[in-house]
Tab-separated table of C-alpha atoms in Angstrom:
chain	number	residue	atom	x	y	z
A	1	GLY	CA	31.599	137.619	60.925
A	2	ALA	CA	35.206	138.702	60.407
A	3	VAL	CA	34.989	142.119	62.014
A	4	VAL	CA	38.122	144.153	62.581
A	5	SER	CA	38.034	147.152	64.878
A	6	GLN	CA	40.627	149.891	64.589
A	7	HIS	CA	40.995	152.644	67.155
A	8	PRO	CA	41.231	155.594	67.209
A	9	SER	CA	39.653	156.690	63.954
A	10	ARG	CA	41.278	160.093	64.059
A	11	VAL	CA	44.225	161.575	65.891
A	12	ILE	CA	45.466	165.150	65.868
A	13	CYS	CA	48.564	165.815	67.935
A	14	LYS	CA	51.667	167.918	68.213
A	15	SER	CA	54.981	167.070	66.648
A	16	GLY	CA	57.109	164.855	68.880
A	17	THR	CA	54.174	162.952	70.342
A	18	SER	CA	54.020	159.170	70.147
A	19	VAL	CA	50.732	157.749	68.922
A	20	LYS	CA	49.415	154.225	69.413
A	21	ILE	CA	46.859	152.682	67.066
A	22	GLU	CA	45.055	149.478	67.996
A	23	CYS	CA	43.736	146.813	65.673
A	24	ARG	CA	41.463	144.121	67.057
A	25	SER	CA	39.821	141.129	65.435
A	26	LEU	CA	36.493	140.889	67.212
A	27	ASP	CA	35.111	137.525	66.192
A	28	PHE	CA	38.037	135.509	64.913
A	29	GLN	CA	41.627	134.726	65.753
A	30	ALA	CA	43.995	136.632	63.537
A	31	THR	CA	47.187	134.715	62.955
A	32	THR	CA	48.483	137.499	60.783
A	33	MET	CA	47.868	141.224	60.831
A	34	PHE	CA	48.989	143.783	58.323
A	35	TRP	CA	49.634	147.496	58.644
A	36	TYR	CA	49.213	149.768	55.662
A	37	ARG	CA	49.720	153.417	54.969
A	38	GLN	CA	47.654	155.203	52.360
A	39	PHE	CA	48.379	158.602	50.858
A	40	PRO	CA	45.572	160.620	49.244
A	41	LYS	CA	44.326	159.138	45.977
A	42	GLN	CA	46.824	156.311	46.135
A	43	SER	CA	46.712	152.612	46.772
A	44	LEU	CA	47.644	150.927	50.021
A	45	MET	CA	51.304	150.658	50.846
A	46	LEU	CA	52.193	147.701	53.042
A	47	MET	CA	54.318	148.788	55.967
A	48	ALA	CA	54.704	145.571	57.907
A	49	THR	CA	53.309	142.145	58.574
A	50	SER	CA	52.934	140.880	62.090
A	51	ASN	CA	52.395	137.349	63.274
A	52	GLU	CA	51.195	136.620	66.763
A	53	GLY	CA	54.044	136.032	69.162
A	54	SER	CA	56.843	136.973	66.806
A	55	LYS	CA	58.563	140.068	65.527
A	56	ALA	CA	56.992	142.002	62.715
A	57	THR	CA	58.399	141.857	59.214
A	58	TYR	CA	58.894	145.349	57.855
A	59	GLU	CA	58.847	146.332	54.214
A	60	GLN	CA	61.867	147.948	52.686
A	61	GLY	CA	62.105	151.604	53.537
A	62	VAL	CA	59.920	151.427	56.647
A	63	GLU	CA	61.767	152.424	59.809
A	64	LYS	CA	61.398	149.802	62.497
A	65	ASP	CA	62.277	152.188	65.292
A	66	LYS	CA	59.785	154.717	64.015
A	67	PHE	CA	56.854	152.391	63.564
A	68	LEU	CA	56.744	149.915	66.428
A	69	ILE	CA	54.445	146.953	65.952
A	70	ASN	CA	53.343	144.560	68.641
A	71	HIS	CA	51.150	141.514	68.088
A	72	ALA	CA	50.861	140.130	71.574
A	73	SER	CA	47.712	138.099	71.113
A	74	LEU	CA	45.627	136.510	68.384
A	75	THR	CA	43.146	139.361	68.544
A	76	LEU	CA	45.259	142.467	69.020
A	77	SER	CA	48.036	144.225	67.161
A	78	THR	CA	49.258	147.742	67.853
A	79	LEU	CA	51.174	150.250	65.769
A	80	THR	CA	53.020	152.986	67.639
A	81	VAL	CA	54.298	155.941	65.680
A	82	THR	CA	57.133	157.200	67.837
A	83	SER	CA	58.032	160.888	68.011
A	84	ALA	CA	55.642	161.656	65.180
A	85	HIS	CA	56.396	164.495	62.777
A	86	PRO	CA	54.245	166.202	60.127
A	87	GLU	CA	55.576	163.902	57.412
A	88	ASP	CA	54.045	160.970	59.317
A	89	SER	CA	50.585	162.418	58.756
A	90	SER	CA	48.649	159.882	56.746
A	91	PHE	CA	45.853	157.349	56.761
A	92	TYR	CA	46.842	154.101	58.462
A	93	ILE	CA	44.841	150.912	57.941
A	94	CYS	CA	45.190	147.533	59.560
A	95	SER	CA	43.903	144.231	58.303
A	96	ALA	CA	43.693	140.766	59.756
A	97	SER	CA	43.706	137.331	58.258
A	98	ARG	CA	42.757	134.023	59.788
A	99	GLY	CA	45.647	132.210	58.216
A	100	ARG	CA	48.964	132.763	56.501
A	101	VAL	CA	48.070	131.094	53.247
A	102	GLY	CA	45.018	129.982	51.369
A	103	ASN	CA	42.061	131.903	50.190
A	104	GLN	CA	41.384	133.628	53.478
A	105	PRO	CA	40.862	137.269	52.596
A	106	GLN	CA	42.142	140.152	54.614
A	107	HIS	CA	39.528	141.954	56.679
A	108	PHE	CA	40.146	145.613	57.192
A	109	GLY	CA	39.682	148.044	60.008
A	110	ASP	CA	38.122	151.429	59.345
A	111	GLY	CA	41.485	153.164	59.367
A	112	THR	CA	43.066	155.924	61.419
A	113	ARG	CA	43.642	159.393	60.079
A	114	LEU	CA	46.753	160.756	61.739
A	115	SER	CA	47.449	164.477	61.591
A	116	ILE	CA	50.638	165.827	63.129
A	117	LEU	CA	50.740	169.569	63.653
B	1	ALA	CA	57.714	139.649	41.222
B	2	GLN	CA	54.000	139.908	40.849
B	3	THR	CA	52.374	143.109	39.665
B	4	VAL	CA	48.802	144.302	39.362
B	5	THR	CA	47.745	146.957	36.862
B	6	GLN	CA	44.548	148.954	36.781
B	7	SER	CA	44.695	151.090	33.665
B	8	GLN	CA	41.576	153.151	34.343
B	9	PRO	CA	42.201	155.882	36.945
B	10	GLU	CA	38.542	156.924	36.748
B	11	MET	CA	35.318	155.558	35.307
B	12	SER	CA	31.804	156.963	35.276
B	13	VAL	CA	28.497	155.273	34.639
B	14	GLN	CA	24.862	156.254	34.632
B	15	GLU	CA	22.819	154.932	37.520
B	16	ALA	CA	21.196	151.563	36.698
B	17	GLU	CA	23.628	150.847	33.882
B	18	THR	CA	26.485	148.358	33.746
B	19	VAL	CA	30.173	149.167	34.070
B	20	THR	CA	33.312	147.056	33.788
B	21	LEU	CA	36.537	147.814	35.615
B	22	SER	CA	39.738	146.371	34.203
B	23	CYS	CA	42.568	144.637	35.995
B	24	THR	CA	45.557	142.748	34.647
B	25	TYR	CA	48.296	141.059	36.576
B	26	ASP	CA	51.605	139.379	36.036
B	27	THR	CA	52.755	136.259	37.818
B	28	SER	CA	54.683	133.076	37.234
B	29	GLU	CA	52.604	131.145	39.758
B	30	SER	CA	49.911	128.757	38.615
B	31	ASP	CA	47.736	128.953	41.713
B	32	TYR	CA	46.751	132.201	43.351
B	33	TYR	CA	43.833	134.316	44.478
B	34	LEU	CA	42.405	137.508	43.097
B	35	PHE	CA	40.271	140.038	44.922
B	36	TRP	CA	38.321	143.186	44.280
B	37	TYR	CA	38.047	145.590	47.190
B	38	LYS	CA	35.889	148.689	47.397
B	39	GLN	CA	36.888	151.802	49.351
B	40	PRO	CA	34.063	154.356	49.689
B	41	PRO	CA	34.666	157.921	50.913
B	42	SER	CA	34.448	156.612	54.461
B	43	ARG	CA	37.817	154.931	53.665
B	44	GLN	CA	36.809	151.479	54.949
B	45	MET	CA	38.133	148.729	52.702
B	46	ILE	CA	35.373	146.288	51.808
B	47	LEU	CA	35.822	142.949	50.064
B	48	VAL	CA	33.598	142.832	46.993
B	49	ILE	CA	34.468	139.530	45.385
B	50	ARG	CA	37.248	136.963	45.169
B	51	GLN	CA	38.352	134.339	42.676
B	52	GLU	CA	40.510	131.274	43.048
B	53	ALA	CA	42.725	130.788	40.023
B	54	TYR	CA	42.123	127.041	39.897
B	55	LYS	CA	38.407	127.615	39.405
B	56	GLN	CA	37.327	128.161	35.833
B	57	GLN	CA	33.916	129.440	36.816
B	58	ASN	CA	33.723	133.183	37.233
B	59	ALA	CA	32.808	134.367	40.719
B	60	THR	CA	29.515	136.186	41.209
B	61	GLU	CA	28.123	138.133	44.155
B	62	ASN	CA	24.706	139.594	43.464
B	63	ARG	CA	25.250	142.534	41.076
B	64	PHE	CA	29.007	142.000	41.001
B	65	SER	CA	30.681	139.477	38.742
B	66	VAL	CA	34.137	138.936	37.355
B	67	ASN	CA	35.509	137.932	33.986
B	68	PHE	CA	38.562	135.869	34.845
B	69	GLN	CA	40.795	135.087	31.877
B	70	LYS	CA	43.717	133.136	33.299
B	71	ALA	CA	45.683	132.817	30.075
B	72	ALA	CA	45.411	136.536	29.451
B	73	LYS	CA	46.008	137.306	33.156
B	74	SER	CA	42.957	139.477	33.212
B	75	PHE	CA	40.459	139.909	36.039
B	76	SER	CA	37.767	142.479	35.282
B	77	LEU	CA	34.880	143.434	37.545
B	78	LYS	CA	31.410	143.969	36.162
B	79	ILE	CA	28.872	145.919	38.156
B	80	SER	CA	25.313	145.559	36.931
B	81	ASP	CA	22.438	147.915	37.729
B	82	SER	CA	24.836	150.493	39.184
B	83	GLN	CA	23.656	152.253	42.302
B	84	LEU	CA	24.718	155.523	43.886
B	85	GLY	CA	26.181	153.565	46.774
B	86	ASP	CA	28.607	151.872	44.411
B	87	ALA	CA	30.568	155.099	44.063
B	88	ALA	CA	34.007	154.387	45.489
B	89	MET	CA	37.606	153.544	44.726
B	90	TYR	CA	37.945	149.969	43.530
B	91	PHE	CA	41.178	148.093	44.042
B	92	CYS	CA	42.195	144.860	42.405
B	93	ALA	CA	44.540	142.669	44.456
B	94	TYR	CA	46.571	139.499	43.969
B	95	ARG	CA	47.640	136.977	46.562
B	96	GLY	CA	49.913	134.037	45.909
B	97	LEU	CA	49.452	130.618	47.395
B	98	SER	CA	52.581	130.719	49.495
B	99	ASN	CA	52.744	134.412	50.258
B	100	TYR	CA	49.973	135.928	52.300
B	101	GLN	CA	50.687	139.487	51.263
B	102	LEU	CA	48.353	141.259	48.881
B	103	ILE	CA	49.715	142.938	45.789
B	104	TRP	CA	47.556	145.974	45.006
B	105	GLY	CA	46.611	147.785	41.850
B	106	ALA	CA	46.578	151.579	41.777
B	107	GLY	CA	42.792	151.738	41.974
B	108	THR	CA	39.935	152.994	39.815
B	109	LYS	CA	37.636	155.740	40.971
B	110	LEU	CA	34.053	154.895	40.045
B	111	ILE	CA	31.591	157.762	39.666
B	112	ILE	CA	27.869	157.067	39.483
B	113	LYS	CA	25.804	159.671	37.665
B	114	PRO	CA	22.236	160.021	38.926
């Protein structure tokens, strides 16, 4: 159990394009979903936390208008990188948790490698 | 603020031998959770093991076990009978009782020598 599906796994597009990444919890209801960015050989950097039915909470330094997050249901959250530029190229990972607190671990998607030409 | 430190950027071990990855953390909370995640070259983040701070007994999952020293704020991962498939980045993570965010260490790259 606790499977998280992230799609697409890889995106290559031109500068100025907007890209949408989906994160789905397949066999559980995800109260909270997290979006991370990971640079090569580095740890995960939390971008934002989204709770179903409410606005996402963004970490300091993350542009809200650049990285749009929607968590419309208990099984789906989306991250849209608007007007993407080469500096947005990175590995993006989502995770989902059954609850907000407690020992419920985060379950991760397989990640999306975004390359902006 | 909580912090997690992994002081070993890279470790190598001979196949079938045992290796220990270090992790220390800093917190003022008394109850919290600690996790070890594995990230192989495929980049998927996989939960290896977790420990509740209120439990004195060290968590164990097959060949993986932890040495949790609460007073020392240390949470090391021991991998016994290392296998080639264990090669990956290993991340230690902390989660407080009231905050659902994970605080991540910098990671340790584990190399398995055949």
